[in-house]
PDB file of C-alpha atoms and ligand atoms in Angstrom:
ATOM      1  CA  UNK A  38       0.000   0.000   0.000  1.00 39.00           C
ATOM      2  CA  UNK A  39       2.570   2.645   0.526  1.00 44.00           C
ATOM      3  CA  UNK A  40       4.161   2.089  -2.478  1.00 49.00           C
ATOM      4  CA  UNK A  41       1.437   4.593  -3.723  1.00 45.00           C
ATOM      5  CA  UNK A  42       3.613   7.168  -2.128  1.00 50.00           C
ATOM      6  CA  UNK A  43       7.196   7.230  -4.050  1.00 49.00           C
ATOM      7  CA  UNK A  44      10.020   9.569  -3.140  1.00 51.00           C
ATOM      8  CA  UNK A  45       8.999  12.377  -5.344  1.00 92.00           C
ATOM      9  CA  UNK A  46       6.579  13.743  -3.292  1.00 96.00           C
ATOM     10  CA  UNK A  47       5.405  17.257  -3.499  1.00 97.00           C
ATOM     11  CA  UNK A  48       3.694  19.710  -0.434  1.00 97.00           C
ATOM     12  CA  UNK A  49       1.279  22.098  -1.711  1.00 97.00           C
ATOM     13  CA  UNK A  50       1.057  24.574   1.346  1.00 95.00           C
ATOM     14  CA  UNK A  51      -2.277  26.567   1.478  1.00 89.00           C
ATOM     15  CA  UNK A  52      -3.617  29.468   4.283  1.00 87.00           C
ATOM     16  CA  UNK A  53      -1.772  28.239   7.905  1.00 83.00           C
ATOM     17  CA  UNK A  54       1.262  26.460   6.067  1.00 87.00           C
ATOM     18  CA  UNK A  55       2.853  28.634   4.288  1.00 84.00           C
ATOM     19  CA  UNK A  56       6.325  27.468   5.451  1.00 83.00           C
ATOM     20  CA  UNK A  57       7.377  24.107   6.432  1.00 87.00           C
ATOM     21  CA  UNK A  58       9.631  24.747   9.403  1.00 87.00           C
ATOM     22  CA  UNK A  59      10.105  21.083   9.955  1.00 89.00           C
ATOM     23  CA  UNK A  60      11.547  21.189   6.671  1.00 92.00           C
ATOM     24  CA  UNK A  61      15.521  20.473   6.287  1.00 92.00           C
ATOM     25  CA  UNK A  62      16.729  22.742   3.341  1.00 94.00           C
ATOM     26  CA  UNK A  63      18.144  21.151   0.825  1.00 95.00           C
ATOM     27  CA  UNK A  64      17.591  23.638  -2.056  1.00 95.00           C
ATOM     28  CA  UNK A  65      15.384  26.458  -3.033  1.00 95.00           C
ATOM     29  CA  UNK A  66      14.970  26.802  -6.853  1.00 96.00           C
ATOM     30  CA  UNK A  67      13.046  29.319  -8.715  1.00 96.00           C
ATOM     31  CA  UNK A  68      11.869  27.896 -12.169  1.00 95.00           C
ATOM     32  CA  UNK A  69      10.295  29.458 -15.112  1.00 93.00           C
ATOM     33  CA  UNK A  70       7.347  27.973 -16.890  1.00 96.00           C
ATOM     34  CA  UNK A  71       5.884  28.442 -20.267  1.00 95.00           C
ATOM     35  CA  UNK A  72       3.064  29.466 -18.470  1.00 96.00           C
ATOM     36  CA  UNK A  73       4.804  32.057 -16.312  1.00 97.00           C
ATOM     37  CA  UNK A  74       6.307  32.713 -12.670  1.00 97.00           C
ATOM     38  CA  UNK A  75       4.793  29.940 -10.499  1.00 98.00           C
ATOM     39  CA  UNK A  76       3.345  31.193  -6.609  1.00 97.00           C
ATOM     40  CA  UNK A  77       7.170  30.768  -5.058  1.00 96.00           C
ATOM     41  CA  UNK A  78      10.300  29.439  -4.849  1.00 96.00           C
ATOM     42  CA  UNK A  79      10.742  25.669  -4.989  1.00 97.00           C
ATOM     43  CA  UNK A  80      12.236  24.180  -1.489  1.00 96.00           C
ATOM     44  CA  UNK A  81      13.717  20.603  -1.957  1.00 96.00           C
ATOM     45  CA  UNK A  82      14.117  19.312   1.888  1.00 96.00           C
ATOM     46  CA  UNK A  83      14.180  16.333   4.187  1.00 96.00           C
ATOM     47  CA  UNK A  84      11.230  15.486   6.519  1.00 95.00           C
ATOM     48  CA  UNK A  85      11.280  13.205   8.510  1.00 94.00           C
ATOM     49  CA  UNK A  86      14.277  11.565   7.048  1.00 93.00           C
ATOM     50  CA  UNK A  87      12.691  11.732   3.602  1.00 94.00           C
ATOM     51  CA  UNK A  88      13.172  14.061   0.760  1.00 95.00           C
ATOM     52  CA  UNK A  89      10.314  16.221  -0.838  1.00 96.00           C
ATOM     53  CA  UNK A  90       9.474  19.480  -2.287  1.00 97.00           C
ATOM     54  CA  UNK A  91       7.681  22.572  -0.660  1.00 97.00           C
ATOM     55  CA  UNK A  92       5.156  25.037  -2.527  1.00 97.00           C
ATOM     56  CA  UNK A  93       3.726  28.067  -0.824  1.00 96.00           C
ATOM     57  CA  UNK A  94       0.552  28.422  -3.050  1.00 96.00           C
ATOM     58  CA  UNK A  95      -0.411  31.841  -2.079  1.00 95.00           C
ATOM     59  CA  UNK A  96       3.331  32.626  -2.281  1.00 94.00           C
ATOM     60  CA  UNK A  97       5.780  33.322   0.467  1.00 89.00           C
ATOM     61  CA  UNK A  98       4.430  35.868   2.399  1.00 88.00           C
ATOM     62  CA  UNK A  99       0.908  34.756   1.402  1.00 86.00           C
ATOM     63  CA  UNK A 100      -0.023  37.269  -0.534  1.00 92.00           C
ATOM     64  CA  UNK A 101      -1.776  35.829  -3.724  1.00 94.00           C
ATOM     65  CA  UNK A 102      -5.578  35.224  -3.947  1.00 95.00           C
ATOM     66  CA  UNK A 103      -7.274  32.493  -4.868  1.00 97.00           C
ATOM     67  CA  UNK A 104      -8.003  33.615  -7.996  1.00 96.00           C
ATOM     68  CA  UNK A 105      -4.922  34.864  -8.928  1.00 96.00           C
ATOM     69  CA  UNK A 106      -2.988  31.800  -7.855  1.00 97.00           C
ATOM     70  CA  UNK A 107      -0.566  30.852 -11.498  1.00 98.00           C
ATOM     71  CA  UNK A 108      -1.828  26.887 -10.937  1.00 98.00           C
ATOM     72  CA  UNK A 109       0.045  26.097 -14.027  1.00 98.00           C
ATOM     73  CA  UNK A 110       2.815  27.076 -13.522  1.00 98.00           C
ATOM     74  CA  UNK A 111       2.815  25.563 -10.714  1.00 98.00           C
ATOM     75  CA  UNK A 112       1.940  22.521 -11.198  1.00 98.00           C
ATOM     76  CA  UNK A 113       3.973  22.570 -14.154  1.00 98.00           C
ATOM     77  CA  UNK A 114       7.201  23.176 -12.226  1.00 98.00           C
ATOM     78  CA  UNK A 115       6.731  20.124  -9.953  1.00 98.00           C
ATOM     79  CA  UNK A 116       6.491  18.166 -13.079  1.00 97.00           C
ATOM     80  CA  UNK A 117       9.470  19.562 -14.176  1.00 97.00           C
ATOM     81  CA  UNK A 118      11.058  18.515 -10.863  1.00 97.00           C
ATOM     82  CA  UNK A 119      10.197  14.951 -11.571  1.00 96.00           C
ATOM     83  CA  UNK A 120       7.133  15.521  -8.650  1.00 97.00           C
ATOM     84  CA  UNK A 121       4.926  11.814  -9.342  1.00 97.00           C
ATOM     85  CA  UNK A 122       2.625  12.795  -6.584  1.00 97.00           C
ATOM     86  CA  UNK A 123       0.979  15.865  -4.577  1.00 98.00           C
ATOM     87  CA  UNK A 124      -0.370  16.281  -1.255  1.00 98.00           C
ATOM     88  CA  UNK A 125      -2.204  19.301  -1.362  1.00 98.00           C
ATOM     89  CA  UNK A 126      -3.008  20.971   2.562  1.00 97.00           C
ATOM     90  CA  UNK A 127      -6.252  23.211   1.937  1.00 96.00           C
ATOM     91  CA  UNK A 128      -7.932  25.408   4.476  1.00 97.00           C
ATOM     92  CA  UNK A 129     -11.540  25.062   4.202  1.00 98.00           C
ATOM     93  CA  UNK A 130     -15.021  25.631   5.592  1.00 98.00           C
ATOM     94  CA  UNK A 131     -17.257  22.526   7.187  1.00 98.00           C
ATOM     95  CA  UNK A 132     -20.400  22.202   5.477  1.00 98.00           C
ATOM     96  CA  UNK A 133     -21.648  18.579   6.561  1.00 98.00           C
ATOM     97  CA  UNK A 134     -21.945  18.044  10.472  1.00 97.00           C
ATOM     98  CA  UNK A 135     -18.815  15.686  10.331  1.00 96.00           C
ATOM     99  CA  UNK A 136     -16.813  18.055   8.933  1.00 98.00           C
ATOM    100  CA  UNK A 137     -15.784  20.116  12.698  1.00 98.00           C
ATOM    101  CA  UNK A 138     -13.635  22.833  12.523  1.00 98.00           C
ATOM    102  CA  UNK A 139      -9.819  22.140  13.454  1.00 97.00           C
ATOM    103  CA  UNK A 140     -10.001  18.551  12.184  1.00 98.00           C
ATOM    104  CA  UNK A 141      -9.111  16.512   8.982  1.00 98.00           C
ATOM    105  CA  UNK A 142     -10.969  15.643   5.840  1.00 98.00           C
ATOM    106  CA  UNK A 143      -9.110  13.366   2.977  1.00 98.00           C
ATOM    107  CA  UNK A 144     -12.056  14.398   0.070  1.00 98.00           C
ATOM    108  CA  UNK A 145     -12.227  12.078  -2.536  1.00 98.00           C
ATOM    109  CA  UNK A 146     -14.611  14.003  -4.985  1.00 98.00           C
ATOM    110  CA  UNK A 147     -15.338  17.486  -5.691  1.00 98.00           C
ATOM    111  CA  UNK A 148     -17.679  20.331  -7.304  1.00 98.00           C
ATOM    112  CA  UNK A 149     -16.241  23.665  -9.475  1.00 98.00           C
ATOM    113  CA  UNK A 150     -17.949  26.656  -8.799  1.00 98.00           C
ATOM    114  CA  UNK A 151     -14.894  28.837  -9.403  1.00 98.00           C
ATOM    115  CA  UNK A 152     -14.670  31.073 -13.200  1.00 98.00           C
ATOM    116  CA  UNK A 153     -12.278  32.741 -15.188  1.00 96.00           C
ATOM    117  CA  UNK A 154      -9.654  30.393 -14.194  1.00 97.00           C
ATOM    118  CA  UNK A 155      -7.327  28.415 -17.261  1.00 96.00           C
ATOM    119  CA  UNK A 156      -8.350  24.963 -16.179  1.00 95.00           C
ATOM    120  CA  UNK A 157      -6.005  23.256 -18.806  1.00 96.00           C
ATOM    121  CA  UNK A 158      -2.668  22.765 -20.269  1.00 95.00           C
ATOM    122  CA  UNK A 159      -4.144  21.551 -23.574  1.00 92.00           C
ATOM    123  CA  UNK A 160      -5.163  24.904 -25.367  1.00 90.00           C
ATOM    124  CA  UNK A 161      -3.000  25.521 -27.987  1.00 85.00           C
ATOM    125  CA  UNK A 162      -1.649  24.037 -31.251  1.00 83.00           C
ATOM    126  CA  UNK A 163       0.702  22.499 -29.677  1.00 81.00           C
ATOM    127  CA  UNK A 164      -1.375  20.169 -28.005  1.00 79.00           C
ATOM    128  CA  UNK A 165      -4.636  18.031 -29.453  1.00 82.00           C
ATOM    129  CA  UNK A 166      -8.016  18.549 -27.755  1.00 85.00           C
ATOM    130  CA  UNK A 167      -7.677  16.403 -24.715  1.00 87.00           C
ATOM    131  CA  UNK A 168     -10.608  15.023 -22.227  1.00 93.00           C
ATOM    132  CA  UNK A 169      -8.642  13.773 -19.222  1.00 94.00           C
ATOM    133  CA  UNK A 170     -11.092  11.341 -17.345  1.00 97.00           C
ATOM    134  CA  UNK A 171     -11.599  12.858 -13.974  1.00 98.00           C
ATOM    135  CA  UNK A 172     -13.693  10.476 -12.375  1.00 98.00           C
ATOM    136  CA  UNK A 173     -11.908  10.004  -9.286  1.00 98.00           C
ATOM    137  CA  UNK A 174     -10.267  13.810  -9.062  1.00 98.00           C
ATOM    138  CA  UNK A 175      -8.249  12.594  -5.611  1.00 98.00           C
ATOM    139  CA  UNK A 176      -5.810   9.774  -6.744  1.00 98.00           C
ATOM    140  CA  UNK A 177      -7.340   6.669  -4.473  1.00 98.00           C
ATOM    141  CA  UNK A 178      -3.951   5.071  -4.157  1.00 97.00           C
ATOM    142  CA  UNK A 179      -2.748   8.192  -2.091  1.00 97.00           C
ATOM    143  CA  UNK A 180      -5.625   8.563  -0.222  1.00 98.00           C
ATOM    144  CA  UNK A 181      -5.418   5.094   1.006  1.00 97.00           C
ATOM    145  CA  UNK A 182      -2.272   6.350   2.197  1.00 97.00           C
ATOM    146  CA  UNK A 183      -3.292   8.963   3.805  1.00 98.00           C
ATOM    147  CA  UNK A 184      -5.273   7.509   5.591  1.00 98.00           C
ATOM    148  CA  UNK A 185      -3.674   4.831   6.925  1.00 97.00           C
ATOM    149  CA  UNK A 186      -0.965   7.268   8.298  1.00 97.00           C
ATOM    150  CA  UNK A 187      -3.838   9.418  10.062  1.00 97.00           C
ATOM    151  CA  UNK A 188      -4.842   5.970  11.741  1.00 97.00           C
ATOM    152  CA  UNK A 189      -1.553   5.091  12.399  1.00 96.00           C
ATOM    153  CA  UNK A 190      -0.948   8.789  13.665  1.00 96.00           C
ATOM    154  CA  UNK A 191      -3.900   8.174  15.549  1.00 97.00           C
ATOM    155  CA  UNK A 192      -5.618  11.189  14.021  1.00 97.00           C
ATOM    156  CA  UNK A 193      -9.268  11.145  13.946  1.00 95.00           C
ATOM    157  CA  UNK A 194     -10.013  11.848  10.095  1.00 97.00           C
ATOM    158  CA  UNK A 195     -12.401  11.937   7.886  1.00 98.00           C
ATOM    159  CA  UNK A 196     -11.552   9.955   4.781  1.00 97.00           C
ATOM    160  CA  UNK A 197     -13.493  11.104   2.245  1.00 98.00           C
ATOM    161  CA  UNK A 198     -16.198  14.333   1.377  1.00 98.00           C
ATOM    162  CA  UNK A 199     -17.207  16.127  -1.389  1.00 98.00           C
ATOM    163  CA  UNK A 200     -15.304  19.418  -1.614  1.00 98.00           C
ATOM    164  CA  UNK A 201     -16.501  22.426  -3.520  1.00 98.00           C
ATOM    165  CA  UNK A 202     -14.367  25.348  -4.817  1.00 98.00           C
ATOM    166  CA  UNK A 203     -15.454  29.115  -4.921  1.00 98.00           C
ATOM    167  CA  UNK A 204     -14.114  31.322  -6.562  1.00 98.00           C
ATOM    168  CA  UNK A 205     -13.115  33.868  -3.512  1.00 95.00           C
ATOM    169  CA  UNK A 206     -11.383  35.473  -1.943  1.00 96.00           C
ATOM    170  CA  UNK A 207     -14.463  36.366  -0.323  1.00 97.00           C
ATOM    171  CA  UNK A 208     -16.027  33.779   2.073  1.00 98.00           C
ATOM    172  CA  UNK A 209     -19.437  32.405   0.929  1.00 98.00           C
ATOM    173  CA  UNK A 210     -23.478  33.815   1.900  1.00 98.00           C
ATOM    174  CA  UNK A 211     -25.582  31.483   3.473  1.00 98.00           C
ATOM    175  CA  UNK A 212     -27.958  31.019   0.817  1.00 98.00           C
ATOM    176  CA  UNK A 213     -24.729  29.548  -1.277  1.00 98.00           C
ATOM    177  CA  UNK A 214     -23.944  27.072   1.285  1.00 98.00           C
ATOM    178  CA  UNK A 215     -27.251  25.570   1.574  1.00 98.00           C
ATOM    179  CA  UNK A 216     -27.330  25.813  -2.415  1.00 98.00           C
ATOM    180  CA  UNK A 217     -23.655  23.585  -1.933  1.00 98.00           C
ATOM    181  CA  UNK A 218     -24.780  21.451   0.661  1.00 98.00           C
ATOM    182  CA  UNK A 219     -27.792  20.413  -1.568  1.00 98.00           C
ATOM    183  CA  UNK A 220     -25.637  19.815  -3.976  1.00 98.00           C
ATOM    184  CA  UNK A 221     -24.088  17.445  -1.984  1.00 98.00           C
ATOM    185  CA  UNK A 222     -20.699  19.566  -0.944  1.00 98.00           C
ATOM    186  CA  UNK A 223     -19.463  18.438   2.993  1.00 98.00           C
ATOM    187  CA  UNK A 224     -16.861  20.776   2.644  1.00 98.00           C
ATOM    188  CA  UNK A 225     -16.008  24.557   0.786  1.00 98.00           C
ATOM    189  CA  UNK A 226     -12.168  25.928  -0.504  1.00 98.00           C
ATOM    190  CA  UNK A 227     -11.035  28.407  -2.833  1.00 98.00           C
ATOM    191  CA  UNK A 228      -7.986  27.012  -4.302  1.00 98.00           C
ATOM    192  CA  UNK A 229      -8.773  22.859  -5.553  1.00 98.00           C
ATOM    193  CA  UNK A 230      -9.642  23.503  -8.700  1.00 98.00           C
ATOM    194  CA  UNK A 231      -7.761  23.433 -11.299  1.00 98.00           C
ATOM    195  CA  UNK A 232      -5.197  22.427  -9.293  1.00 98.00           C
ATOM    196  CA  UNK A 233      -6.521  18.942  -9.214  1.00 98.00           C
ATOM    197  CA  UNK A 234      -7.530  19.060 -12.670  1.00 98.00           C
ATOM    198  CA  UNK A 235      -4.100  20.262 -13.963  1.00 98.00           C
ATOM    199  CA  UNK A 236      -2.135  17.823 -11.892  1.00 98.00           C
ATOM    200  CA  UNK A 237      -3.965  15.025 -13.621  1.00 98.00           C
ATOM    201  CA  UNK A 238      -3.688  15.995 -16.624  1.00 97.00           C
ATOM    202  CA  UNK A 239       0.257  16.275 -16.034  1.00 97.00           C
ATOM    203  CA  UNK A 240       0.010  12.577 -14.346  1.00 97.00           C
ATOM    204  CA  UNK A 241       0.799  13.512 -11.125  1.00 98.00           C
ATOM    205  CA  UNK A 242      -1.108  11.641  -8.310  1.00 98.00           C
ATOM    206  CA  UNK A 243      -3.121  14.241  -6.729  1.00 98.00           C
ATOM    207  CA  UNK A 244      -4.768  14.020  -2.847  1.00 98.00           C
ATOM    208  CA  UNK A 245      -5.877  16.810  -0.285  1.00 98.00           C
ATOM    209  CA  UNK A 246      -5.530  16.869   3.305  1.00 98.00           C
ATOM    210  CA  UNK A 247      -8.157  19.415   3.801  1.00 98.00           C
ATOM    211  CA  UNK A 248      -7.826  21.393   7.070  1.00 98.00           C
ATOM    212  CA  UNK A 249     -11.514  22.564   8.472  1.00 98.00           C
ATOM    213  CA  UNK A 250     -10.403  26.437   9.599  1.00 98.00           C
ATOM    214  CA  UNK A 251     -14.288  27.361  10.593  1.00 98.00           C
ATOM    215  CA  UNK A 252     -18.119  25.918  10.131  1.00 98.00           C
ATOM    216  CA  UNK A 253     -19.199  27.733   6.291  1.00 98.00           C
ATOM    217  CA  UNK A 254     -21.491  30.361   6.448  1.00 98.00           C
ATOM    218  CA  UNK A 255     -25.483  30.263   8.281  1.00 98.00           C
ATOM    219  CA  UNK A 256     -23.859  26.830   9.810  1.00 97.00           C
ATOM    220  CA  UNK A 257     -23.563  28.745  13.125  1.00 95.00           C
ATOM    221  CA  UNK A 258     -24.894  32.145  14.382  1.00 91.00           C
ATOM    222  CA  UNK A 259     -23.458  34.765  12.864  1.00 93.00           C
ATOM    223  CA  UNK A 260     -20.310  35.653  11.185  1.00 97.00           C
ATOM    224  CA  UNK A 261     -16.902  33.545  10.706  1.00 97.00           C
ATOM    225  CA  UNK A 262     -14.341  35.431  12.232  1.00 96.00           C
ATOM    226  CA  UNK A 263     -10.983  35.640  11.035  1.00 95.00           C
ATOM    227  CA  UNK A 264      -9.689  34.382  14.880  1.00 96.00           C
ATOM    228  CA  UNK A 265     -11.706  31.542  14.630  1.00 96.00           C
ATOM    229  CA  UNK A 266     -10.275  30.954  11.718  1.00 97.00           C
ATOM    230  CA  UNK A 267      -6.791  31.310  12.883  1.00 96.00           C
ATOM    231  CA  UNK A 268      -7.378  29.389  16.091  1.00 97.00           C
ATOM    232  CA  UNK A 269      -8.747  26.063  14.076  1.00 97.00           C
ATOM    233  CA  UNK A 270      -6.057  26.467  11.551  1.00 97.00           C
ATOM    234  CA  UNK A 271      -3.104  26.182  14.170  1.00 96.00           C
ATOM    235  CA  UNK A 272      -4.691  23.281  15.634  1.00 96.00           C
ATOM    236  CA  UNK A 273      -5.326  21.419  12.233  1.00 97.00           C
ATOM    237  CA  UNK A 274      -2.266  22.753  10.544  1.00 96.00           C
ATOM    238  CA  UNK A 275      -0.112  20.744  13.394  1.00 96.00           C
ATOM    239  CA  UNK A 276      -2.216  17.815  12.824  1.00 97.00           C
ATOM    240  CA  UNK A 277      -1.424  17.806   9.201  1.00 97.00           C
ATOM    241  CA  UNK A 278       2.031  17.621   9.988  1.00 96.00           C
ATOM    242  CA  UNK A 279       2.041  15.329  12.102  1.00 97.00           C
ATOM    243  CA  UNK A 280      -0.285  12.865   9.002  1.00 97.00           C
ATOM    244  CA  UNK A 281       2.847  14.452   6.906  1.00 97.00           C
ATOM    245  CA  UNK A 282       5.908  13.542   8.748  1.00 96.00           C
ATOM    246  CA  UNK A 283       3.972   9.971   9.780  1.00 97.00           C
ATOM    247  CA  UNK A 284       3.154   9.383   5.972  1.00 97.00           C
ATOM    248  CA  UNK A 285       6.711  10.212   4.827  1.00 96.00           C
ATOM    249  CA  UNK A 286       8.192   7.681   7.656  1.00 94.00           C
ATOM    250  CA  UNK A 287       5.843   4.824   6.011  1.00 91.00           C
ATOM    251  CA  UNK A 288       7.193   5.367   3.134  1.00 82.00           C
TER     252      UNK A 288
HETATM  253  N1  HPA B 391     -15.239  29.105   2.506  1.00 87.92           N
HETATM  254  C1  HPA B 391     -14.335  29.013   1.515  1.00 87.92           C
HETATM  255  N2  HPA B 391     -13.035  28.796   1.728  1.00 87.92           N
HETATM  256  C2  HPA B 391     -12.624  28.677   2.994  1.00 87.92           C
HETATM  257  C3  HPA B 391     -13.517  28.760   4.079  1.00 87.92           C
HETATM  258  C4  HPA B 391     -14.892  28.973   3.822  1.00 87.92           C
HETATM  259  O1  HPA B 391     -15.735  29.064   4.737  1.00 87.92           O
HETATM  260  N3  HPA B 391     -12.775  28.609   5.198  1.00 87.92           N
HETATM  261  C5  HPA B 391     -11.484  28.422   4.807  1.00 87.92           C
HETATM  262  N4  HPA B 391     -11.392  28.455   3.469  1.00 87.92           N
END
């Protein structure tokens, strides 16, 4: 089972992990892309004992929106860096009442509601129209893996959960989220899609340890707050290091 999980293994960081301080430097490279300057630099390092690369996705300091995020280029990059699979670390709302803020959600399907993003490589003459299959948009394989190192980490997960991406930055109404929910979303994020898409249609495994930072909107009184937010996040953020470093030492 956990040879699912090769050596080339790539970090996506999201909100709340923007650095790896765990992280043994190895090498930072900056790359460029047909596709143009990817979010940050790429950091080649050892955790726990293993080596992988590091991508801030919002950039390092975090200051690119969702919207604005160059997925291309970055996903292009790790695939230039031989990357064979991603673990993408998300912060997201908790639609579905399983879905508590602070803990862990492996999603193994998801819904677009995000626009005016590129959502492929295959636009131009160099390339023939392509239809990637995206039935499963979360590589199985990896999830499997995933979740056997939350149970071996003895972190209480979820392992699996729709996840639906808006377009942001600006958190969701109320009226959305029960439009989501009836769709059948358990959980809401700005920034999987097209990652996902794009890393499949590079090849690259592709899973998401999706960290619940606060309940989505009209799911409690009131509004979210960005210290709830903040408070979740550090909780959830040390628990996906801890799947992270336990995955890696599996491997
Ligand atoms: N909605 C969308 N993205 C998010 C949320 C949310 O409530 N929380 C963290 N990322």
């Amino acid at each position: 089972m956990i040879d699912a999980c090769p050596a080339k293994l790539a970090i996506i960081g999201g909100t709340g992990l923007t650095q790896l301080k765990e992280l043994k430097l190895i090498k930072r490279e900056t790359l460029t892309t047909p596709y143009g300057a990817p979010s940050a630099e790429f950091i080649t390092g050892e955790l726990a004992g293993k080596e992988v690369i590091f991508l801030a996705r919002h950039g390092n300091p975090h200051t690119i929106p969702p919207h604005k995020i160059n997925y291309r280029a970055n996903i292009w990059g790790l695939k230039q860096l031989g990357v064979e699979n991603i673990v993408a670390v998300a912060a997201v709302g908790g639609i579905s009442s399983a879905m508590i803020p602070a803990h862990i959600a492996i999603p193994d399907q998801l819904i677009d509601y995000s626009y005016g993003r590129t959502q492929t490589f295959f636009e131009t003459d160099d390339y023939p129209v392509t239809h990637i299959d995206f039935t499963f948009p979360y590589h199985p394989p990896l999830r499997a893996v995933l979740c056997a190192a939350a149970e071996q980490a003895q972190l209480a997960i979820t392992p699996k959960g729709t996840y639906g991406c808006t377009q942001g930055p600006r958190l969701e109404t109320i009226a959305e989220i029960a439009r989501m929910e009836q769709d059948g979303c358990d959980l809401v994020g700005m920034t999987g899609m097209p990652e996902a898409a794009l890393a499949k249609e590079l090849g690259i495994h592709y899973a998401s340890i999706s960290v619940i930072a606060n309940w989505a909107a009209g799911k409690t009184d009131g509004e979210i707050t960005m210290t709830e937010i903040e408070q979740n996040l550090h909780v959830g953020m040390a628990n996906a290091m801890k799947l992270l470093q336990t995955l890696l030492r599996m491997a």
